[in-house]
XYZ file of N, CA and C in Angstrom:
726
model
N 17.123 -34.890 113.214
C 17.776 -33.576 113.150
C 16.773 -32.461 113.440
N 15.332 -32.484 113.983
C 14.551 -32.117 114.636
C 15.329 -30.895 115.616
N 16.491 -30.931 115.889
C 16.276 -30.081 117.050
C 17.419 -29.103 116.691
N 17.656 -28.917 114.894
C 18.143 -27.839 114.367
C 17.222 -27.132 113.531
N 17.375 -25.785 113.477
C 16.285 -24.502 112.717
C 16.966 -24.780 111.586
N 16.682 -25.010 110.285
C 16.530 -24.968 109.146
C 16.034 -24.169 108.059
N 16.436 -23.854 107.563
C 15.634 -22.944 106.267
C 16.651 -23.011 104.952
N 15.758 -23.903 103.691
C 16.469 -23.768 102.563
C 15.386 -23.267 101.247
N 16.298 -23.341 100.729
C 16.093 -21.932 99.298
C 16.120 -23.011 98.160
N 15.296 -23.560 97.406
C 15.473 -23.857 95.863
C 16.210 -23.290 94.886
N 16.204 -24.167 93.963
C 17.308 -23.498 92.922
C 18.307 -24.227 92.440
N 19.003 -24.246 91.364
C 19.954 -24.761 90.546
C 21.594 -24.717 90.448
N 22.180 -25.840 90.011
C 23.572 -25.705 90.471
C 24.227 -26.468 91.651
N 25.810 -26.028 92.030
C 25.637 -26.324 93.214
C 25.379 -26.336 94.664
N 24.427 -26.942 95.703
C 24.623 -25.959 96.756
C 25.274 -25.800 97.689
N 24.658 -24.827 98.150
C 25.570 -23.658 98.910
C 24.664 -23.750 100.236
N 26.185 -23.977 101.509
C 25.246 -24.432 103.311
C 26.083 -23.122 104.360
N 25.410 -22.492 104.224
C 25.921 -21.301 105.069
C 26.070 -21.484 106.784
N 27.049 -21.418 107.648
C 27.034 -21.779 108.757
C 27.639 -20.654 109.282
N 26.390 -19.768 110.419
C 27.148 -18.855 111.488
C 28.263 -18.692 112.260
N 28.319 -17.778 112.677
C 29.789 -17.331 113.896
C 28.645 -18.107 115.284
N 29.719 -17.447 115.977
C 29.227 -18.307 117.686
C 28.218 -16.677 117.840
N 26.740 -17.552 118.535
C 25.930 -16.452 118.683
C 24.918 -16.052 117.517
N 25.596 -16.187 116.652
C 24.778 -15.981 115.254
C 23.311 -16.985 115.525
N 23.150 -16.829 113.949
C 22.124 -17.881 113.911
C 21.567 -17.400 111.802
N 20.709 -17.935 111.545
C 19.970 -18.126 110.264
C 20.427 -16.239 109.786
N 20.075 -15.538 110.894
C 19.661 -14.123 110.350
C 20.784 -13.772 110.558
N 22.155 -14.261 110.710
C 23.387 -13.492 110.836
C 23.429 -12.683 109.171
N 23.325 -14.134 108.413
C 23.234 -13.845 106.357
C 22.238 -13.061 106.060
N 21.325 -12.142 106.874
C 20.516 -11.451 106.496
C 21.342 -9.925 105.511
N 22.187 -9.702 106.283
C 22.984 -8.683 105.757
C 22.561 -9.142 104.321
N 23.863 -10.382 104.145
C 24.589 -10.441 102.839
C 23.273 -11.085 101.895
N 22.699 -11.664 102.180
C 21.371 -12.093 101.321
C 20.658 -10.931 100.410
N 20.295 -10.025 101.315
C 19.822 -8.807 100.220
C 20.626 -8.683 99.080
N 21.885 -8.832 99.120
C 22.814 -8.577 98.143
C 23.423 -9.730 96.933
N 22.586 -10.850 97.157
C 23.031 -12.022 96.523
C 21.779 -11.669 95.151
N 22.411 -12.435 93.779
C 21.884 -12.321 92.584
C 22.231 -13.755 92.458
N 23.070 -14.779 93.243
C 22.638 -16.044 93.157
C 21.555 -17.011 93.091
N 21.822 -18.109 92.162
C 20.139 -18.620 91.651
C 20.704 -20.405 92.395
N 21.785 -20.801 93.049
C 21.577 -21.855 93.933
C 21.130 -22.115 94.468
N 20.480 -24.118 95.152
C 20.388 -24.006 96.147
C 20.994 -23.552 97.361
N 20.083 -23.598 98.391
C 21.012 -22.670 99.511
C 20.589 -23.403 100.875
N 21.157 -23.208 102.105
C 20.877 -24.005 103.088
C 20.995 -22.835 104.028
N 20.745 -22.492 105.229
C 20.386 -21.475 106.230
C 20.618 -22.342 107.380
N 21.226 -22.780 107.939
C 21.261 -22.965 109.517
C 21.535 -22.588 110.661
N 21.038 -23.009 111.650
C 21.033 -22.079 113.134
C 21.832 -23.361 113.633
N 23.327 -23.572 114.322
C 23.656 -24.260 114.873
C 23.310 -24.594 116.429
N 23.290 -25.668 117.098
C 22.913 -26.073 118.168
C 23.339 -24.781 119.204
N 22.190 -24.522 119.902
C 22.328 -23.442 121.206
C 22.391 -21.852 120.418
N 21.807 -22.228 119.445
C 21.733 -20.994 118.643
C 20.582 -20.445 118.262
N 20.221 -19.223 117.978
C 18.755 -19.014 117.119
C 18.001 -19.898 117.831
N 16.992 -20.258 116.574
C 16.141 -21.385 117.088
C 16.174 -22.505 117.397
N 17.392 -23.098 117.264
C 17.555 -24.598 117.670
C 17.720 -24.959 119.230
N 17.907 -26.263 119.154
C 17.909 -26.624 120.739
C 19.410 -26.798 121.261
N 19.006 -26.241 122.602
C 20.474 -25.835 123.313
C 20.755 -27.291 123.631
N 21.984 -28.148 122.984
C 22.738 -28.975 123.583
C 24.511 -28.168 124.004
N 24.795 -29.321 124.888
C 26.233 -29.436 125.415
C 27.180 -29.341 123.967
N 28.378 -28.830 123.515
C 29.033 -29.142 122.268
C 30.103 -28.812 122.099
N 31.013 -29.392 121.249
C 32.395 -28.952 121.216
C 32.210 -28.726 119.446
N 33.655 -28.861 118.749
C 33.466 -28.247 117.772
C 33.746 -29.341 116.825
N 33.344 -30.668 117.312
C 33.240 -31.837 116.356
C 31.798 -32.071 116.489
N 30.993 -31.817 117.474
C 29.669 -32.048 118.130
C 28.781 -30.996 116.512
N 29.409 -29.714 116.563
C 28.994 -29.008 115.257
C 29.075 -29.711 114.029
N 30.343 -30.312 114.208
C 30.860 -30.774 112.732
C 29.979 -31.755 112.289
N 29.559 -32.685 113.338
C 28.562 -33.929 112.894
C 27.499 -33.674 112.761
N 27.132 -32.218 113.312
C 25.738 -31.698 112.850
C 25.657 -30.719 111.617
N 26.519 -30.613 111.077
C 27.127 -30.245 109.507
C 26.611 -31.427 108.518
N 26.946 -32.740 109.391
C 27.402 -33.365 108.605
C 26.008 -33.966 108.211
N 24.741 -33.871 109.429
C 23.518 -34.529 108.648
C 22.997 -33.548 107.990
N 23.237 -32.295 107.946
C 23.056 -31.244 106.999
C 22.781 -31.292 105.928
N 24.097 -31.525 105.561
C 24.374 -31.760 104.083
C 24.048 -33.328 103.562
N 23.482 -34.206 104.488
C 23.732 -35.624 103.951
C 23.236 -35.997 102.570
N 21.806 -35.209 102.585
C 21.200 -35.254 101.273
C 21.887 -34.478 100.228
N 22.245 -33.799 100.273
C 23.151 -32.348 99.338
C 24.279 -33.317 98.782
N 24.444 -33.054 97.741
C 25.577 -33.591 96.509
C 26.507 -32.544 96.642
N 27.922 -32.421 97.196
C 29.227 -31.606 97.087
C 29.209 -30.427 96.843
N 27.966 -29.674 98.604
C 28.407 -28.406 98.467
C 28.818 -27.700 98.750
N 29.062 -26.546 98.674
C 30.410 -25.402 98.646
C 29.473 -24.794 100.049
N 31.031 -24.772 100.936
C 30.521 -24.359 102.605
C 31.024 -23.095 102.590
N 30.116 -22.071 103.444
C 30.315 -20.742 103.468
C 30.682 -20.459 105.124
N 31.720 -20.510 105.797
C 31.265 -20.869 107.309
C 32.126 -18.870 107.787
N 31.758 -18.658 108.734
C 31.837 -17.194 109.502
C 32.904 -17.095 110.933
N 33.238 -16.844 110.924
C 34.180 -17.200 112.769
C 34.029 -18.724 113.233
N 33.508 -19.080 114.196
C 32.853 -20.266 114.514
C 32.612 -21.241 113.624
N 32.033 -20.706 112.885
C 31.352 -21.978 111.485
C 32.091 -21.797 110.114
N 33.474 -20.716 110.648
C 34.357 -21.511 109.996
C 35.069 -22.862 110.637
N 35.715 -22.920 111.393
C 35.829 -23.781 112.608
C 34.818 -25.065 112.076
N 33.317 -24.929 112.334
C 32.694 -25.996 112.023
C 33.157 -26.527 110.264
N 32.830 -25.585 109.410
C 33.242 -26.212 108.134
C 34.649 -26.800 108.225
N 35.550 -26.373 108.623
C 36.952 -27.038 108.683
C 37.301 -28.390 109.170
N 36.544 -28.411 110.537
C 36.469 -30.075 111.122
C 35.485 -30.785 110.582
N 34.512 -30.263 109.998
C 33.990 -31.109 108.949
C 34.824 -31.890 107.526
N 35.647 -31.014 107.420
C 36.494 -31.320 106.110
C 37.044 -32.410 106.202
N 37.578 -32.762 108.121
C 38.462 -33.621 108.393
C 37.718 -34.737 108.443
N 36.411 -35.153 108.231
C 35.325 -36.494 108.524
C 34.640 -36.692 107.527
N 34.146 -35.710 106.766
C 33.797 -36.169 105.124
C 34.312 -36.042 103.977
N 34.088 -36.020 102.803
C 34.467 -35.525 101.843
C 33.387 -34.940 100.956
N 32.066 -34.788 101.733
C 30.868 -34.661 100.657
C 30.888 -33.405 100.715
N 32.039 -32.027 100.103
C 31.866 -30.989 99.999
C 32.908 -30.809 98.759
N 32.605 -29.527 98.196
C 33.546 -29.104 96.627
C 34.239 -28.338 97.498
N 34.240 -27.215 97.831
C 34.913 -25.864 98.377
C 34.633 -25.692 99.445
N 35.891 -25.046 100.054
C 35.186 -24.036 101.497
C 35.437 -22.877 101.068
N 34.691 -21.339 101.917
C 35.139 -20.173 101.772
C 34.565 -19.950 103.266
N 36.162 -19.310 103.699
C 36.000 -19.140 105.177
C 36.032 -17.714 106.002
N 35.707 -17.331 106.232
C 35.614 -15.803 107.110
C 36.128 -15.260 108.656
N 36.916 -15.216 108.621
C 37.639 -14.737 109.616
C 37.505 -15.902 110.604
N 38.223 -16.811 110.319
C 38.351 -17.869 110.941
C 39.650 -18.255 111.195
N 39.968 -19.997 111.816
C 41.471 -20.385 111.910
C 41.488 -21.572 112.192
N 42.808 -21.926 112.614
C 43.311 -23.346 112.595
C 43.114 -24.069 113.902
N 42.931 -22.832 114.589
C 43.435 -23.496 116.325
C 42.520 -22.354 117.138
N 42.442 -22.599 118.715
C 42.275 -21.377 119.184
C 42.175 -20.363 118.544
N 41.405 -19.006 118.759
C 41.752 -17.731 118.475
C 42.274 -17.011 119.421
N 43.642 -16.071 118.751
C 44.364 -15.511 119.834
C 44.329 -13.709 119.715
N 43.132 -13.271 119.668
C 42.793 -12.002 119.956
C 44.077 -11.198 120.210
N 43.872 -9.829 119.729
C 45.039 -9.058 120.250
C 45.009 -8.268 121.586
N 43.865 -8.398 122.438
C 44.042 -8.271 123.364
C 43.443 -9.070 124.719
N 42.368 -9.234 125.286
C 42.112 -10.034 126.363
C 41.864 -11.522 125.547
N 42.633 -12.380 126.230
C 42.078 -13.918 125.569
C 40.985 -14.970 125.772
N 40.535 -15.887 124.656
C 39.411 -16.408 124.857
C 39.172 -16.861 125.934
N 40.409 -17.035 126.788
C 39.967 -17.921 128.305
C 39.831 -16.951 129.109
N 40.451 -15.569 129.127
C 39.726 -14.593 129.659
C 38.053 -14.505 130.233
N 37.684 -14.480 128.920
C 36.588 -14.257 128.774
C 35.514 -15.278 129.706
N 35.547 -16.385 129.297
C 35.616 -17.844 129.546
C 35.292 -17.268 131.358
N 36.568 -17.205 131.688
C 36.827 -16.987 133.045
C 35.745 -16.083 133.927
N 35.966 -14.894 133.363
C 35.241 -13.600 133.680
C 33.795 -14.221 133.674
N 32.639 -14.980 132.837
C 31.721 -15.432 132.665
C 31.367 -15.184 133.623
N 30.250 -14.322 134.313
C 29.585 -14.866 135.891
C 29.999 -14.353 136.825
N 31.301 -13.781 136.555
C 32.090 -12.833 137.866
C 31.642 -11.258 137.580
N 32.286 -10.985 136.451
C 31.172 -9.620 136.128
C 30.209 -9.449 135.387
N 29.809 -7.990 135.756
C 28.295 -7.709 135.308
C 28.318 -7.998 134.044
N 27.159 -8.694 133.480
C 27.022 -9.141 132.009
C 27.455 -8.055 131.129
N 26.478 -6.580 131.386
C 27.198 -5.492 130.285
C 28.323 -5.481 129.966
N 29.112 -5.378 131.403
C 30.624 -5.008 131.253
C 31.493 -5.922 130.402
N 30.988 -7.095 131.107
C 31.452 -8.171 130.332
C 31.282 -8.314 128.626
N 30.467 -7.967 128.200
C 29.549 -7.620 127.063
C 30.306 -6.574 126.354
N 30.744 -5.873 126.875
C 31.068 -4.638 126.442
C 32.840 -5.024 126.328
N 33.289 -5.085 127.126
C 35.022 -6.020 127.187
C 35.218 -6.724 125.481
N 34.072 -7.898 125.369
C 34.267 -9.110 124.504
C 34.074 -7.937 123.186
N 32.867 -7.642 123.103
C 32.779 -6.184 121.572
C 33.902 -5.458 121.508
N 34.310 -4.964 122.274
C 35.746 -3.794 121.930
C 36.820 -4.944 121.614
N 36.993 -6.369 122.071
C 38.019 -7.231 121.587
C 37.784 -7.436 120.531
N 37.266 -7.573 119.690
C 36.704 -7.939 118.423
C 36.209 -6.861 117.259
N 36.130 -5.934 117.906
C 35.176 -4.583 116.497
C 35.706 -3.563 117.371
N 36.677 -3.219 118.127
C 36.955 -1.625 118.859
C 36.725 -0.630 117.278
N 36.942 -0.630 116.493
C 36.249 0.287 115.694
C 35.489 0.044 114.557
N 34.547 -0.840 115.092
C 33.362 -0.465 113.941
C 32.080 0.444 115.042
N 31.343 0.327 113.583
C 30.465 1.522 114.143
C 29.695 1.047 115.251
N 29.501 2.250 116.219
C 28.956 1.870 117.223
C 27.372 1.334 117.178
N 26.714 1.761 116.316
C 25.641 0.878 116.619
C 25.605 -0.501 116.456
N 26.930 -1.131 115.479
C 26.348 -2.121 115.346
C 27.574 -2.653 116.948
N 28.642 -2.188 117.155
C 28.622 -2.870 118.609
C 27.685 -2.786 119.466
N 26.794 -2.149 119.432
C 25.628 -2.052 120.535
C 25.125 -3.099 120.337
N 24.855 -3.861 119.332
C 24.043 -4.715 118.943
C 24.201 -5.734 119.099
N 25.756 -6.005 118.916
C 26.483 -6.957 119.397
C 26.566 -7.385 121.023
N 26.698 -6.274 121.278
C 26.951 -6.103 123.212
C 25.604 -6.499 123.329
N 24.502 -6.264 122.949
C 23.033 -6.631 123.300
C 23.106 -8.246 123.398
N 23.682 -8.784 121.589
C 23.379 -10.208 121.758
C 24.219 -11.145 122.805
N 25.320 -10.378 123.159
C 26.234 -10.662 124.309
C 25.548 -10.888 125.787
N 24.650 -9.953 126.143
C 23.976 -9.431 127.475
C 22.709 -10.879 127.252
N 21.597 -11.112 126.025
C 21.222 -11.834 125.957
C 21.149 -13.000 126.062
N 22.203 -13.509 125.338
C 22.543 -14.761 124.589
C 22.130 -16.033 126.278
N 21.945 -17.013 125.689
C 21.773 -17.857 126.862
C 23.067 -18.031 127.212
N 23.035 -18.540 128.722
C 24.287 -18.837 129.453
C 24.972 -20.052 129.002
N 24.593 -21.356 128.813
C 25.065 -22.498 128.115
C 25.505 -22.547 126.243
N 24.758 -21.780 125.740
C 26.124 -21.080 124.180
C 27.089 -20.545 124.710
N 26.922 -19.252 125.896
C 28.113 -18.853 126.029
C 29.607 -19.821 126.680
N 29.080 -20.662 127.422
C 29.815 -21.293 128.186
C 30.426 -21.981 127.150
N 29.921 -22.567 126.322
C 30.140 -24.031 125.683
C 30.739 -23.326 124.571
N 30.736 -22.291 123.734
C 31.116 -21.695 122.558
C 32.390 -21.120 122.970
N 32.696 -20.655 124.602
C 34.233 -20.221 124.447
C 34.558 -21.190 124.955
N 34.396 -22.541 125.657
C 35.518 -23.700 125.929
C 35.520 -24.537 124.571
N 34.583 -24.293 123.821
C 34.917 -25.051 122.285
C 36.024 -24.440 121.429
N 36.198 -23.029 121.249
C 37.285 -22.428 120.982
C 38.311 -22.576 121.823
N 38.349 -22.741 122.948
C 39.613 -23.182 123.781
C 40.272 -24.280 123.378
N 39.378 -25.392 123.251
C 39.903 -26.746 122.901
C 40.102 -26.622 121.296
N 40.241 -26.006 120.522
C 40.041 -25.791 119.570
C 41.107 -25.816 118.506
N 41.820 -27.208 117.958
C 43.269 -26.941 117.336
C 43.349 -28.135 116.627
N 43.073 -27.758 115.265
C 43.098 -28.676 114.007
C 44.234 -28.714 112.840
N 45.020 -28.184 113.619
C 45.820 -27.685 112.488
C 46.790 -28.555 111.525
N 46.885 -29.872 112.630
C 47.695 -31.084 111.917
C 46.146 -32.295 111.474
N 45.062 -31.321 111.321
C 44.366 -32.382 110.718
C 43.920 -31.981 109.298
N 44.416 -30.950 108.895
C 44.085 -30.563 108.094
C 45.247 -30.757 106.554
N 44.488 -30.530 105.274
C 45.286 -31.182 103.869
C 45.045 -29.528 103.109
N 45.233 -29.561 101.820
C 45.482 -28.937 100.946
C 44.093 -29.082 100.635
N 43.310 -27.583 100.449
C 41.475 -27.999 100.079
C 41.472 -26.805 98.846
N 40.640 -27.020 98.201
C 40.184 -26.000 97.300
C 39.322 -24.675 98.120
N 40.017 -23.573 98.758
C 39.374 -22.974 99.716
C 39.772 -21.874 99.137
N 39.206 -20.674 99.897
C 39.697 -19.272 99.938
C 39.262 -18.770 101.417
N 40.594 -17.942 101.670
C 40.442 -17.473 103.261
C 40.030 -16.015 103.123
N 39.079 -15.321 103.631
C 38.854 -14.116 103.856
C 39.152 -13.467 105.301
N 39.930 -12.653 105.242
C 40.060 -11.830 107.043
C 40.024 -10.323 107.216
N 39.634 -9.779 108.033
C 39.139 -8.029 108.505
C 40.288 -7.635 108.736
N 40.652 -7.093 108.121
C 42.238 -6.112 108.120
C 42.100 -5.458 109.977
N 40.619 -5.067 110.039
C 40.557 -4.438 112.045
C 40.152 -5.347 112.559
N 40.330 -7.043 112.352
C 39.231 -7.443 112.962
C 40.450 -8.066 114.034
N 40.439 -8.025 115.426
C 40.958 -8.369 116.607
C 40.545 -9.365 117.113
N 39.546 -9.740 116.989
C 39.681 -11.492 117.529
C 40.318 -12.453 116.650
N 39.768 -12.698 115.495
C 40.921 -13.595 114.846
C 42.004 -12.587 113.829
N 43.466 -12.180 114.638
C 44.069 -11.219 113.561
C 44.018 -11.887 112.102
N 44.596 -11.059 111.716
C 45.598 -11.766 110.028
C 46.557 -12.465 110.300
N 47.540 -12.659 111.171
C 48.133 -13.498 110.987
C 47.739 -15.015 111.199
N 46.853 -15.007 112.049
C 46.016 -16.568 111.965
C 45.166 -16.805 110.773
N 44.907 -16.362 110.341
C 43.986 -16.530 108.792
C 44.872 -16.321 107.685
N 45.575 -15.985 107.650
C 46.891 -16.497 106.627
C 47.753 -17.568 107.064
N 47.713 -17.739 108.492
C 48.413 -19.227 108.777
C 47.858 -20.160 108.316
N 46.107 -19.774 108.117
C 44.923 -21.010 108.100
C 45.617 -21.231 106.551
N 44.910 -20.288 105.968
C 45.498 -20.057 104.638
C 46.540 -20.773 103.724
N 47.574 -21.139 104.547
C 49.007 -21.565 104.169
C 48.844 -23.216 104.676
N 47.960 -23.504 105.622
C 48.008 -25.070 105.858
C 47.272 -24.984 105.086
N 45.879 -24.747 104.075
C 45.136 -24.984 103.344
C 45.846 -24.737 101.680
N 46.414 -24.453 101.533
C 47.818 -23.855 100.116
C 46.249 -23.046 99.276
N 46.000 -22.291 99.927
C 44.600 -21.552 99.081
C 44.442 -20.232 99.238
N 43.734 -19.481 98.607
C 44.172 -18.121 98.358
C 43.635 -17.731 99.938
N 44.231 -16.060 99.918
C 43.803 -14.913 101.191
C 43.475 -13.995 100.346
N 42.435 -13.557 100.957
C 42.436 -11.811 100.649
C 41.893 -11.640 101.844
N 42.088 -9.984 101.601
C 41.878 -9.238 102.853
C 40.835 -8.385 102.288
N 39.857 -7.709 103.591
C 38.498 -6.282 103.739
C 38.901 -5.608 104.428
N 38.297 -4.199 104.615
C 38.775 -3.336 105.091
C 37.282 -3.254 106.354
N 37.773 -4.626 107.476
C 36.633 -4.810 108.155
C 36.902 -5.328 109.710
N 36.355 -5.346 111.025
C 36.613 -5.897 111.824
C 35.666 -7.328 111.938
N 35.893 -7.835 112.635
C 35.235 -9.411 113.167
C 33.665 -9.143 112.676
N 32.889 -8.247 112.396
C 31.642 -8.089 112.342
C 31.581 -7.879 110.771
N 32.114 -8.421 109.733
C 32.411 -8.064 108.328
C 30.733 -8.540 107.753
N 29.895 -9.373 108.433
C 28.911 -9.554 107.311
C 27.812 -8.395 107.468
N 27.872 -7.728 108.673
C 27.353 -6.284 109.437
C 28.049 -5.252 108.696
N 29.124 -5.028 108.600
C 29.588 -3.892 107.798
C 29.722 -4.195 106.501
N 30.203 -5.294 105.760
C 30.621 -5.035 104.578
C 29.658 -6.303 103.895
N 28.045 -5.653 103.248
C 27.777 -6.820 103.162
C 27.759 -6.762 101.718
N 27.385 -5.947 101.041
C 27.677 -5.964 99.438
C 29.072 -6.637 99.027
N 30.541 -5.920 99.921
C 31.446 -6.468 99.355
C 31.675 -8.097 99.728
N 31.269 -8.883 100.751
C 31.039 -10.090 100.884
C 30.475 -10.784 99.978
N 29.602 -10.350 99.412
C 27.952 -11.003 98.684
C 28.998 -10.723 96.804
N 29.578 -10.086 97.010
C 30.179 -10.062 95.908
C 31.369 -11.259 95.822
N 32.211 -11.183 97.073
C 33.124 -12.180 97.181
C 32.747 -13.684 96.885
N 31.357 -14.239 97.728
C 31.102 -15.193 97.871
C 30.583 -15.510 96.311
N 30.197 -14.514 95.507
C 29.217 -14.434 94.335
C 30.500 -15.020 93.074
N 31.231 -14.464 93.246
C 32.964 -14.541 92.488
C 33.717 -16.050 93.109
N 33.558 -16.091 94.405
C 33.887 -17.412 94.921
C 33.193 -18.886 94.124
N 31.770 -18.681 94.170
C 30.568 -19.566 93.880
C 30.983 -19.699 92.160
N 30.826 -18.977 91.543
C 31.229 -18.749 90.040
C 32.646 -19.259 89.462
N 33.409 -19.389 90.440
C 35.287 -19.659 90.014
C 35.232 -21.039 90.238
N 35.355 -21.570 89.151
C 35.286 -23.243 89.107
C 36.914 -23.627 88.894
């Protein structure tokens, strides 16, 4: 497992394996970390073609099995997964059982169906237009109103990002539909009241195949960027509710 970035935290209880959105990486939880008074272990990962790890080919079982040597040593712990790595924690659910809880973040069951240009859009466009523009298109689908710096920031990691995450991270969401594989889990769904790539109504659909609570933030797709106290509180109340 050499050719995933790693970083874990000591500590007591049970732990806790945090897994990024697409693009992310270790420092996505930088936000919400300042804000944690949690004394668990903790797990930090950069998924494949991410951060620091090594760029392989992947779909979103290819994640899941790399979840899965993750945690191999870890005794039943509670998965924290973000857009994408909610996705990964979910098809993980469907191949092991070595986890207590999920708590998921603007995530879903299937595809995401944005409220305005769609993931295969995007997909498509790849390579035909100018990266900014392109860059700039995918941010306004997802955060049209959060604050602009942090879409800048976003549009940056957009303009950056290597070409093979991008490729492989929107045909993995394309193929992307678990919804009859999924049972009744001890979960809680969190979703961005603005957030436009995955609306509310897909995260309360998730929600309802999972029979587990929803709440809602007053946040778009970029919720661990804007709202990181109230996250770090959620997850803190999540972690604590036995």
């Amino acid at each position: 497992m050499t050719y995933l970035d790693i970083e874990k935290v000591d500590g007591s209880g049970t732990p806790i394996v945090f897994i990024h959105g697409w693009l992310g990486s270790i420092e996505s939880w930088n936000f919400i970390r300042q804000n944690f008074e949690l004394e668990n272990p903790m797990v930090f990962y950069s998924q494949r073609c991410h951060g620091q790890s090594e760029c392989r080919d992947f779909d979103i079982e290819d994640l899941a099995n790399d979840l899965e040597q993750v945690t191999e040593e870890l005794e039943k712990p509670i998965l924290i997964g973000h857009s994408l790595g909610g996705m990964t924690a979910l098809k993980y659910s469907t191949i092991s059982d070595n986890f207590s809880k999920l708590l998921l973040l603007s995530t879903s069951a299937s595809t995401p169906e944005p409220r305005y240009k769609s993931t295969e859009f995007f997909s498509e466009k790849l390579g035909e237009m100018p990266r900014r523009k392109w860059a700039e298109l995918i941010t306004d689908n997802y955060a049209e109103d959060a604050d602009q710096k942090l879409k800048e920031m976003s549009t940056k990691e957009l303009i950056q990002a290597d070409k093979e995450a991008l490729e492989n991270g929107l045909q993995a969401m394309i193929n992307y539909n678990i919804r009859n594989e999924l049972d009744d889990e001890l979960a809680l769904v969190i979703s961005g009241i603005n957030d436009n790539a995955i609306p509310r109504e897909q995260t309360k659909d998730l929600s309802k195949i999972l029979n587990c609570k929803h709440k809602q933030i007053e946040t778009s797709h970029l919720m661990l960027q804007e709202k990181p106290k109230e996250i770090a509180q959620m997850i803190e109340e999540f972690v604590d509710d036995v």
